[in-house]
XYZ file of C-alpha atoms in Angstrom:
381
model
C -5.703 -66.592 106.598
C -4.284 -62.755 106.602
C -2.901 -63.611 103.185
C -6.157 -64.812 101.870
C -7.712 -61.542 103.289
C -5.340 -59.510 101.194
C -5.636 -61.186 97.959
C -9.360 -60.403 97.110
C -8.777 -56.523 97.289
C -5.259 -56.863 95.423
C -7.153 -58.377 92.492
C -9.933 -56.245 92.708
C -7.841 -53.334 92.405
C -5.544 -54.739 89.594
C -9.060 -55.436 87.664
C -10.066 -51.754 88.390
C -6.728 -50.337 87.170
C -6.702 -52.579 84.005
C -10.114 -51.357 83.203
C -8.872 -47.867 83.803
C -5.817 -48.034 81.435
C -7.892 -49.877 78.623
C -10.700 -47.296 78.945
C -8.206 -44.506 79.135
C -6.372 -45.681 75.629
C -9.733 -46.080 74.380
C -10.807 -42.481 75.333
C -7.553 -41.033 73.776
C -8.306 -42.765 70.566
C -11.863 -41.849 70.313
C -10.661 -37.997 70.941
C -8.449 -38.110 67.812
C -10.216 -36.807 65.019
C -10.170 -38.896 61.805
C -10.216 -37.492 58.235
C -13.711 -38.472 57.737
C -14.697 -36.373 60.854
C -12.555 -33.244 60.074
C -13.155 -33.271 56.333
C -9.567 -32.014 55.733
C -6.296 -33.708 54.611
C -3.570 -33.502 57.229
C -0.970 -33.839 54.450
C 0.507 -30.531 52.795
C -1.682 -28.179 50.794
C -2.117 -29.003 47.235
C -2.332 -26.121 44.790
C -5.966 -25.499 43.907
C -6.366 -25.526 40.140
C -8.894 -23.062 38.424
C -11.942 -24.435 36.533
C -10.747 -25.142 32.929
C -7.211 -25.943 33.811
C -5.507 -28.873 32.984
C -5.456 -30.166 36.861
C -1.566 -30.767 37.252
C 1.590 -28.661 37.307
C 3.178 -31.445 35.017
C 0.249 -30.590 32.272
C 0.516 -26.976 32.702
C 4.625 -27.387 31.968
C 3.997 -29.827 29.169
C 1.817 -27.128 27.444
C 3.933 -24.043 28.306
C 7.325 -25.546 27.972
C 7.732 -25.793 24.000
C 7.102 -21.753 24.177
C 10.203 -21.560 26.356
C 13.421 -20.748 24.397
C 17.083 -20.595 25.497
C 18.955 -17.452 24.418
C 22.837 -17.690 23.892
C 24.507 -14.417 23.184
C 28.100 -13.041 22.440
C 29.203 -9.827 23.771
C 32.069 -7.841 22.491
C 34.909 -7.233 25.494
C 37.573 -4.708 25.473
C 41.000 -6.312 25.397
C 42.369 -5.542 29.075
C 45.789 -5.609 27.268
C 44.912 -2.790 24.950
C 46.919 0.467 25.386
C 45.229 3.554 23.750
C 48.778 5.139 22.902
C 49.009 2.205 20.046
C 46.588 4.431 18.250
C 48.596 7.837 18.785
C 50.835 8.699 15.750
C 53.549 10.204 17.842
C 54.035 6.631 19.520
C 53.895 4.916 16.445
C 56.643 7.409 15.104
C 59.059 6.097 17.531
C 57.901 2.462 18.285
C 56.310 1.441 14.968
C 53.135 0.180 14.269
C 51.498 -2.301 16.893
C 49.131 -4.986 15.479
C 45.724 -4.856 17.522
C 44.843 -7.955 19.396
C 41.623 -9.870 17.818
C 38.400 -8.921 19.141
C 37.254 -10.786 22.310
C 34.019 -12.023 23.158
C 32.413 -13.464 26.314
C 29.388 -15.837 26.136
C 26.073 -14.908 27.682
C 22.869 -16.953 28.631
C 19.678 -16.264 29.366
C 15.706 -17.418 28.569
C 12.678 -16.035 26.740
C 9.575 -17.224 25.567
C 7.275 -16.735 22.267
C 4.378 -14.313 22.541
C 3.419 -15.025 18.801
C 3.580 -17.806 16.421
C 5.358 -16.106 13.932
C 8.516 -15.911 15.797
C 8.306 -12.733 18.393
C 10.168 -13.637 21.708
C 9.881 -11.704 24.921
C 13.012 -11.469 27.341
C 15.077 -9.183 29.602
C 17.143 -6.109 28.088
C 20.163 -7.275 30.023
C 20.078 -10.454 28.224
C 20.779 -9.122 24.980
C 21.337 -5.649 25.540
C 25.028 -5.660 24.699
C 24.856 -8.822 22.634
C 26.784 -8.556 18.895
C 25.162 -11.931 18.266
C 22.040 -13.566 19.610
C 21.172 -17.092 18.926
C 17.790 -18.739 20.045
C 17.303 -22.529 20.710
C 13.616 -23.781 20.506
C 12.347 -27.492 21.330
C 11.783 -29.594 18.011
C 14.680 -27.769 15.935
C 17.889 -29.225 15.735
C 19.853 -25.728 15.215
C 19.621 -22.525 16.857
C 17.840 -19.532 15.032
C 19.662 -16.273 14.545
C 17.874 -13.294 16.504
C 17.765 -9.775 16.044
C 16.323 -7.065 18.354
C 13.049 -5.700 17.565
C 12.732 -3.220 20.464
C 14.156 -2.996 24.165
C 14.187 -0.837 27.093
C 16.704 -0.238 29.677
C 14.740 1.038 32.251
C 12.188 -1.577 32.390
C 14.451 -4.192 31.318
C 12.417 -5.663 28.468
C 13.318 -6.589 24.870
C 11.415 -8.122 22.155
C 13.478 -10.298 19.595
C 12.421 -11.739 16.199
C 13.592 -15.078 14.444
C 12.278 -16.244 11.153
C 11.173 -20.124 11.478
C 9.653 -22.329 8.772
C 6.497 -23.096 10.606
C 4.124 -21.818 13.235
C 5.442 -21.814 16.636
C 3.737 -22.607 20.045
C 3.415 -19.350 22.010
C 2.169 -18.167 25.478
C -0.431 -15.674 26.394
C 0.157 -12.732 28.838
C -2.240 -12.944 32.000
C -3.210 -10.414 34.419
C -0.468 -9.811 37.327
C -3.032 -7.748 39.071
C -5.253 -10.663 39.879
C -2.435 -12.654 41.637
C -2.576 -12.717 45.357
C 0.270 -13.351 47.638
C 0.110 -17.062 48.352
C -0.910 -17.888 44.675
C 1.044 -20.986 43.075
C 3.235 -20.023 40.163
C 5.813 -21.755 38.069
C 9.227 -20.504 36.931
C 10.594 -22.052 33.530
C 14.066 -21.172 32.061
C 17.580 -22.266 31.611
C 19.674 -21.801 34.854
C 23.259 -22.333 34.343
C 22.487 -23.667 30.723
C 20.191 -26.508 32.097
C 17.440 -25.918 29.624
C 13.747 -26.104 30.537
C 14.094 -26.499 34.151
C 11.084 -25.973 35.996
C 10.567 -24.735 39.766
C 7.486 -24.174 41.755
C 6.451 -21.785 44.410
C 4.139 -19.045 45.225
C 3.890 -15.154 45.099
C 5.726 -14.123 48.138
C 4.770 -10.346 47.626
C 3.756 -7.802 45.219
C 4.898 -4.226 44.456
C 8.814 -4.803 45.604
C 11.183 -2.221 44.468
C 14.914 -3.083 44.181
C 18.076 -1.801 42.669
C 20.607 -3.726 40.805
C 23.804 -1.766 39.836
C 22.230 1.052 37.971
C 19.270 -0.088 37.071
C 16.048 0.702 39.247
C 12.949 -1.720 39.421
C 9.931 -0.117 40.887
C 7.044 -2.680 40.948
C 8.279 -6.465 40.862
C 6.813 -9.771 42.123
C 8.623 -11.603 44.619
C 8.363 -15.240 44.557
C 10.116 -18.317 46.303
C 10.013 -20.380 43.151
C 13.881 -20.836 42.574
C 15.446 -18.330 40.101
C 19.060 -18.708 39.251
C 21.493 -16.944 36.585
C 20.111 -18.152 33.049
C 16.421 -17.844 34.328
C 16.271 -14.321 33.300
C 13.752 -13.429 30.819
C 11.741 -16.945 31.198
C 8.145 -16.870 32.001
C 6.544 -17.128 35.425
C 3.214 -18.990 34.779
C 0.077 -19.048 36.900
C -1.929 -22.345 37.253
C -4.159 -21.358 33.972
C -0.809 -21.557 32.072
C -0.739 -17.545 31.420
C 2.504 -15.774 31.900
C 1.997 -13.414 34.682
C 5.746 -12.323 35.050
C 9.115 -12.210 33.515
C 11.911 -13.788 35.687
C 14.414 -11.126 36.294
C 16.627 -11.405 39.435
C 17.567 -13.167 42.270
C 18.948 -12.158 45.527
C 22.381 -13.938 45.752
C 22.405 -13.341 49.701
C 19.274 -15.252 50.271
C 17.321 -18.252 49.546
C 13.920 -18.437 48.078
C 13.676 -14.731 46.917
C 13.400 -14.297 43.384
C 11.877 -11.491 41.481
C 9.809 -10.956 37.985
C 8.289 -8.092 36.364
C 4.683 -8.295 36.260
C 2.901 -8.844 32.930
C 0.796 -5.818 33.105
C 3.938 -3.728 32.971
C 4.813 -5.548 29.742
C 1.481 -5.090 28.243
C 1.465 -1.499 28.451
C 4.586 -1.222 26.416
C 4.735 -4.059 24.155
C 3.121 -2.154 21.289
C 5.657 0.497 21.521
C 8.371 -2.149 21.632
C 7.130 -4.018 18.660
C 6.002 -0.875 16.459
C 8.638 1.885 17.330
C 11.601 -0.272 18.675
C 11.562 1.624 22.097
C 9.368 2.674 24.789
C 7.873 6.141 24.179
C 7.765 8.329 27.416
C 6.067 11.862 27.870
C 8.381 14.196 29.372
C 8.647 17.484 31.429
C 12.024 17.334 32.830
C 11.843 18.142 36.271
C 12.831 16.434 39.540
C 10.369 16.883 42.410
C 9.481 16.079 45.870
C 6.376 15.880 48.254
C 5.435 19.307 49.998
C 5.225 18.460 53.725
C 3.836 21.034 56.457
C 7.068 22.355 56.826
C 7.906 23.280 53.333
C 4.051 24.526 52.925
C 4.642 26.995 55.996
C 8.134 27.915 54.315
C 6.513 28.527 50.827
C 3.462 30.159 52.192
C 1.029 27.451 50.533
C -2.311 27.129 52.106
C -2.212 23.457 52.186
C 0.436 21.087 52.248
C 0.032 19.379 48.561
C 1.427 19.926 45.090
C 5.045 18.720 43.716
C 7.901 20.771 44.829
C 10.550 21.101 41.979
C 13.999 20.668 43.268
C 15.645 20.227 39.713
C 15.115 21.175 36.148
C 17.037 19.268 33.626
C 19.091 21.500 31.137
C 17.368 21.650 27.655
C 14.330 19.994 28.908
C 10.692 21.135 28.220
C 10.443 22.615 31.661
C 13.464 24.454 31.333
C 12.309 26.063 28.052
C 9.020 27.027 29.688
C 10.701 28.866 32.590
C 9.951 26.357 35.213
C 12.272 27.158 38.083
C 13.797 25.306 41.361
C 11.302 26.100 43.994
C 8.141 26.159 42.122
C 5.316 23.919 43.102
C 3.170 22.276 40.605
C -0.595 22.709 41.613
C -2.022 21.514 38.173
C -1.048 20.135 34.958
C -3.498 20.003 31.951
C -6.385 20.994 34.035
C -5.987 18.325 36.560
C -4.950 19.056 40.179
C -1.535 17.719 41.532
C -1.620 16.763 44.977
C 1.561 14.573 45.140
C 4.558 13.933 42.977
C 3.236 10.485 41.743
C -0.042 12.176 40.518
C 2.243 14.672 38.546
C 4.165 11.612 37.016
C 0.778 9.813 36.505
C -0.502 13.023 34.580
C 2.568 13.426 32.504
C 2.553 9.810 31.084
C -1.001 10.332 29.696
C 0.019 13.425 27.711
C 0.464 13.185 24.005
C 3.963 13.931 22.707
C 3.938 17.429 21.342
C 0.984 18.600 23.174
C 1.075 21.849 24.546
C -0.451 22.086 28.248
C -0.702 24.526 30.991
C 0.596 24.246 34.072
C -0.361 26.176 37.369
C 2.579 27.104 39.760
C 3.077 28.436 43.045
C 6.012 30.821 42.932
C 7.335 33.052 45.516
C 3.562 33.281 47.260
C 2.004 33.957 43.755
C -0.208 31.844 41.561
C 1.635 31.505 38.122
C 0.456 29.978 34.844
C 2.969 28.764 32.069
C 2.678 26.675 28.819
C 4.815 23.696 28.099
C 5.154 21.384 25.238
C 5.508 17.724 26.189
C 8.327 16.031 24.709
C 9.890 12.633 24.190
C 11.995 11.440 27.175
C 15.591 10.854 25.656
C 16.606 7.270 25.657
C 20.114 8.011 27.749
C 18.954 9.817 30.678
C-alpha cells in the first residue's frame, strides 16, 4: 500500500522533469540566432569588391598577371683573392707579371611590372642598380628580353627599365595609394625565390611607415601582411580594382606578415623625371635643420618657438654661397612663412632649379635677409 502511494508522485515528478528538460533544450535552440535572423554570415569576412570590378581575386590576378615580369641580373663582384700589389710596377719588377683572374659575377633576382605597352617597366633601384646585365622575362615570350635602365633614384629606390618587344604589351595602371585605408585588401604578385607569378593576398596593415635598410632610408611606406619575400622586390601591390597602389620593396626578416611597399603616389610624383631625365631632379638649399622648441627660442631670443634652426651647412652648397650660418633660424623662404623644418623642406621642393629666392633669417637677435640661388641636389649626397 505504501509503495503504491509513492509510485504516483514519483511518476509525476519524472514527467515534470522530462517536460522541463525538453523545454530547456527547446529554449536554448530558440535563443540561438540563425543566419536569416541576423542577416550576417558567421564565416570569415570576404573582400568587398568595388563596383565595376571583376568580382574575384582570381579574375584580378588573371588580368594583372601578364604585366608582371621577372628580372634577372648579373652583378660584377670583386675577386676576393685579388691583390692590389699585382698592379704595382715595383712588385712586378721582382715577382713578374701576374695574370688577373677572370671577372666574377653574382646573379640577382627581382620583379617588375609594365607601365606602358611599348616596353617601359617599373621596379626597385636595388634590383638593378649595380647590374651589368639585365634580362626581363615576360609571359607569352619564350626568350627573355635584354633591358636597359632609363632612369633610377637611389633614395626612393625606384628604377624604370626599357625593353624592345615585337608587339604591344599588357600594362598596369597606377592607382591612388592615398585613398587606401588600413584594412583594405591588397594582392602582391612577384617572383619570390624565382617562383614566378606567385600571388599572395592580405590587407594594408599601416600607412606612412619609416624604415631603414642598410644606408637607405624609406620615409613613407605602406605596410601589408600579404607575404613578401626575396624576389618580390619591384613587383606590384594591387588593389581590388586591379590598380597598382604600391611597389613591393622590403620584408622584415625578424617577423611574419610584415612587408612594405612604396606608395604609388610617390612613384607618380617622380615618374616623369625618371623617364625623361633619367633621374629625380631635386631642388636643394644645402642645410641641415631642426625644430625650434621653447628652450632654443629662449636661448636665441626668438619671440616664438617656430622656424627651422640651421645646425649644419653643406660645403659648396647654395646656402654656404649665400652666407647662411650654423645657428641661423629660417623664418621665411620665397615669401612664405616657415614654422617647422618640414615646411621648409616642402617649400624648397616647390622651387625651380636656378630660381633666386629670398630668405628671412633670425641671426644673433636680429632679422636678416639673404638671397640664395636654388640648385639641383647632387646625386651622391
